[in-house]
Short mmCIF file of C-alpha atoms (C1' of nucleotides) in Angstrom, two decimals:
data_model
loop_
_atom_site.label_atom_id
_atom_site.label_comp_id
_atom_site.label_asym_id
_atom_site.label_seq_id
_atom_site.Cartn_x
_atom_site.Cartn_y
_atom_site.Cartn_z
CA MET A 1 14.06 11.70 17.80
CA ALA A 2 14.08 12.20 13.96
CA LEU A 3 11.40 10.70 12.13
CA PRO A 4 12.05 9.34 8.83
CA THR A 5 11.75 11.20 5.68
CA ALA A 6 13.74 8.77 3.09
CA PRO A 7 11.65 5.97 1.33
CA GLY A 8 11.52 2.94 3.46
CA SER A 9 13.27 4.71 6.12
CA PRO A 10 14.54 2.11 9.00
CA LEU A 11 12.78 2.78 12.44
CA PRO A 12 12.27 0.76 15.39
CA ALA A 13 9.13 -1.04 15.39
CA VAL A 14 8.26 0.62 18.91
CA ALA A 15 8.49 3.82 17.26
CA ARG A 16 5.91 2.84 14.88
CA GLY A 17 3.59 1.52 16.99
CA GLY A 18 4.20 -1.86 16.84
CA GLY A 19 1.90 -4.97 15.71
CA ARG A 20 1.18 -5.80 12.00
CA ARG A 21 -1.62 -7.53 10.16
CA LYS A 22 -1.24 -11.34 10.69
CA ARG A 23 0.75 -12.81 7.75
CA LEU A 24 -1.35 -14.24 5.22
CA VAL A 25 -0.09 -17.91 3.83
CA TRP A 26 -1.13 -18.46 0.49
CA THR A 27 -2.54 -22.00 -0.57
CA PRO A 28 -1.04 -23.31 -3.70
CA SER A 29 -4.30 -22.93 -5.36
CA GLN A 30 -4.40 -19.02 -4.54
CA SER A 31 -0.81 -18.53 -5.91
CA ASP A 32 -1.64 -20.21 -8.92
CA ALA A 33 -5.07 -18.17 -9.69
CA LEU A 34 -2.94 -14.92 -8.38
CA ARG A 35 -0.05 -15.60 -10.89
CA ALA A 36 -2.42 -16.58 -13.59
CA SER A 37 -4.18 -13.37 -13.22
CA PHE A 38 -0.94 -11.44 -13.27
CA GLU A 39 0.21 -12.75 -16.61
CA GLN A 40 -3.01 -11.39 -18.02
CA ASN A 41 -2.46 -7.85 -16.34
CA PRO A 42 -0.17 -7.09 -13.99
CA TYR A 43 -2.11 -3.70 -13.31
CA PRO A 44 -5.64 -4.68 -12.20
CA GLY A 45 -8.25 -2.19 -11.51
CA MET A 46 -10.85 -2.74 -8.75
CA ALA A 47 -13.13 -4.74 -10.75
CA THR A 48 -10.49 -7.68 -11.37
CA ARG A 49 -9.03 -7.38 -7.88
CA GLN A 50 -12.54 -7.91 -6.43
CA GLN A 51 -13.55 -10.85 -8.61
CA LEU A 52 -10.26 -12.41 -8.05
CA ALA A 53 -10.46 -12.00 -4.16
CA GLN A 54 -13.81 -13.28 -4.60
CA ALA A 55 -12.60 -16.42 -6.37
CA ILE A 56 -9.90 -17.37 -4.12
CA GLY A 57 -11.40 -16.25 -0.83
CA VAL A 58 -9.29 -13.79 0.34
CA PRO A 59 -10.17 -9.64 1.27
CA GLU A 60 -9.45 -7.61 -2.17
CA PRO A 61 -6.62 -5.44 0.03
CA ARG A 62 -4.88 -8.58 0.35
CA VAL A 63 -4.97 -8.82 -3.18
CA GLN A 64 -3.66 -5.54 -4.22
CA ILE A 65 -1.05 -5.78 -1.87
CA TRP A 66 0.28 -8.97 -3.63
CA PHE A 67 0.08 -7.45 -7.03
CA GLN A 68 2.19 -4.33 -5.63
CA ASN A 69 4.64 -6.83 -4.38
CA GLU A 70 4.82 -9.31 -7.43
CA ARG A 71 5.21 -6.02 -9.44
CA SER A 72 8.29 -5.21 -7.33
CA ARG A 73 9.57 -8.66 -7.79
CA ARG A 74 9.06 -8.85 -11.50
CA LEU A 75 10.56 -5.30 -12.18
CA ARG A 76 13.71 -6.11 -10.01
CA GLN A 77 14.45 -9.36 -12.03
CA HIS A 78 13.85 -7.65 -15.42
CA ARG A 79 16.14 -4.54 -14.09
CA ARG A 80 18.83 -7.34 -13.22
CA GLU A 81 18.56 -9.31 -16.33
CA SER A 82 18.73 -5.87 -18.29
CA ARG A 83 15.39 -6.62 -19.69
CA PRO A 84 12.92 -3.85 -20.75
CA TRP A 85 9.39 -3.81 -18.25
CA PRO A 86 6.28 -3.44 -20.64
CA GLY A 87 4.69 -1.49 -18.12
CA PRO A 88 0.85 -1.32 -18.43
CA ARG A 89 -0.39 -2.45 -21.67
CA GLY A 90 -3.91 -1.84 -22.94
CA PRO A 91 -6.54 0.31 -21.47
CA ARG A 92 -6.14 0.88 -17.58
CA GLU A 93 -8.79 -0.51 -15.34
CA GLY A 94 -10.97 1.64 -13.36
CA ARG A 95 -9.55 2.45 -9.86
CA ARG A 96 -11.25 2.07 -6.61
CA LYS A 97 -14.19 4.59 -6.57
CA ARG A 98 -13.06 7.31 -4.37
CA THR A 99 -14.14 6.94 -0.65
CA ALA A 100 -15.85 10.07 0.50
CA ILE A 101 -14.73 10.52 4.45
CA THR A 102 -17.31 12.46 6.20
CA GLN A 103 -16.67 15.30 8.97
CA SER A 104 -17.39 13.29 11.53
CA GLN A 105 -15.22 10.22 10.48
CA THR A 106 -12.54 12.67 9.70
CA ALA A 107 -12.33 13.79 13.33
CA VAL A 108 -12.33 10.52 14.56
CA LEU A 109 -9.12 9.81 12.75
CA LEU A 110 -7.47 13.27 13.30
CA ARG A 111 -8.06 12.51 17.17
CA ALA A 112 -6.46 9.14 16.50
CA PHE A 113 -3.42 10.72 14.37
CA GLU A 114 -2.45 13.29 17.33
CA GLN A 115 -2.28 10.65 19.45
CA GLU A 116 -0.15 8.09 17.18
CA ARG A 117 0.82 8.68 13.62
CA PHE A 118 1.71 5.18 13.07
CA PRO A 119 -1.22 3.18 14.60
CA ASP A 120 -0.68 -0.52 14.56
CA PHE A 121 -2.92 -3.05 12.83
CA ALA A 122 -5.29 -3.46 16.13
CA THR A 123 -5.66 0.58 16.48
CA ARG A 124 -6.61 0.64 12.65
CA GLU A 125 -9.09 -2.18 13.27
CA GLU A 126 -10.66 -0.03 16.05
CA LEU A 127 -10.69 3.04 13.87
CA ALA A 128 -12.44 1.23 11.18
CA ARG A 129 -15.10 -0.17 13.58
CA GLU A 130 -15.53 3.50 15.00
CA THR A 131 -15.72 5.07 11.51
CA GLY A 132 -17.41 2.41 9.74
CA LEU A 133 -14.61 2.73 6.92
CA PRO A 134 -12.53 -0.08 5.89
CA GLU A 135 -9.25 -0.84 7.62
CA SER A 136 -7.78 -0.52 4.54
CA ARG A 137 -8.88 2.89 3.66
CA VAL A 138 -8.08 3.73 7.37
CA HIS A 139 -4.35 2.72 6.63
CA ILE A 140 -4.39 4.92 3.16
CA TRP A 141 -5.46 7.69 5.39
CA PHE A 142 -3.09 7.62 7.58
CA GLN A 143 -0.30 7.32 5.07
CA ASN A 144 -1.63 10.27 3.28
CA GLN A 145 -1.67 12.33 6.51
CA ARG A 146 1.67 11.71 7.13
CA ALA A 147 2.87 12.54 3.92
CA ARG A 148 1.19 15.99 3.92
CA HIS A 149 1.17 16.76 7.69
CA PRO A 150 4.89 16.04 8.72
CA ALA A 151 5.54 15.81 12.63
CA PRO A 152 7.30 19.12 13.75
CA GLY A 153 10.48 19.08 15.27
"C1'" DC B 1 19.63 -20.44 11.16
"C1'" DC B 2 17.97 -18.56 6.48
"C1'" DG B 3 15.50 -17.43 2.07
"C1'" DC B 4 11.47 -16.04 1.01
"C1'" DT B 5 8.16 -12.57 0.95
"C1'" DA B 6 3.41 -10.39 2.98
"C1'" DA B 7 3.35 -6.41 5.20
"C1'" DC B 8 4.60 -1.73 5.51
"C1'" DG B 9 7.18 2.51 5.16
"C1'" DT B 10 7.97 7.14 2.03
"C1'" DA B 11 7.86 10.07 -2.26
"C1'" DA B 12 5.79 11.22 -6.35
"C1'" DT B 13 2.20 11.45 -8.92
"C1'" DC B 14 -2.75 10.32 -10.66
"C1'" DA B 15 -7.52 11.30 -10.20
"C1'" DT B 16 -11.47 13.55 -8.79
"C1'" DA B 17 -14.41 16.79 -6.23
"C1'" DC B 18 -15.29 21.46 -5.30
"C1'" DC B 19 -14.83 26.31 -5.86
"C1'" DG C 1 -6.74 28.03 -12.37
"C1'" DG C 2 -6.13 26.21 -7.51
"C1'" DT C 3 -6.89 23.55 -3.65
"C1'" DA C 4 -7.73 19.16 -1.01
"C1'" DT C 5 -7.65 14.91 -0.78
"C1'" DG C 6 -8.38 9.69 -1.77
"C1'" DA C 7 -5.58 6.20 -4.67
"C1'" DT C 8 -2.10 4.01 -7.31
"C1'" DT C 9 2.91 3.75 -8.33
"C1'" DA C 10 7.89 2.33 -7.69
"C1'" DC C 11 10.83 0.97 -4.47
"C1'" DG C 12 13.10 0.22 -0.12
"C1'" DT C 13 12.82 -2.03 4.75
"C1'" DT C 14 10.47 -4.91 8.41
"C1'" DA C 15 9.08 -9.37 10.14
"C1'" DG C 16 7.35 -14.08 10.38
"C1'" DC C 17 6.63 -18.62 8.17
"C1'" DG C 18 8.70 -22.45 6.79
"C1'" DG C 19 12.24 -25.49 4.67
#
DNA sequence: CCGCTAACGTAATCATACC
DNA sequence: GGTATGATTACGTTAGCGG
């Protein structure tokens, strides 16, 4: 079957490998803290995300995803109201430090990639356990790998 | 049932390390 | 300079919680 090439292309879940991470439900105080931080800077760097994550007791990758989604909502709202989006203001904060993935870790990931290009959450966690890498980095590795090594056919 | 939204996908791009 | 690859962005889609 034809694999997706368009952004956000629809595809049956079965073709994607199934189960997602269990959906988070923010408490009111967590939402307040996230929104307050967003008003300060919609493009937080690793240090800010880590500090916020620690403060509200959630993993940093969940905070990063929240900011991505919140920016999308705000951008769409601004576009709808024909208002300009300020974009990043001030000096950019530092990114996450580039993760050094070893040859043996790459070998494990590559083997898994050959079996399944869209590993579900359980599989990604298993790979994280095997490699010692964070699940979020495994997730990103698969995204980059899919983008740079399209499935033949 | 249905709206909202976390989770997740792509494409493009930025950043870093190495030669 | 060029290549390889991890990280971030915009933006669209999927799926699950809660009214």
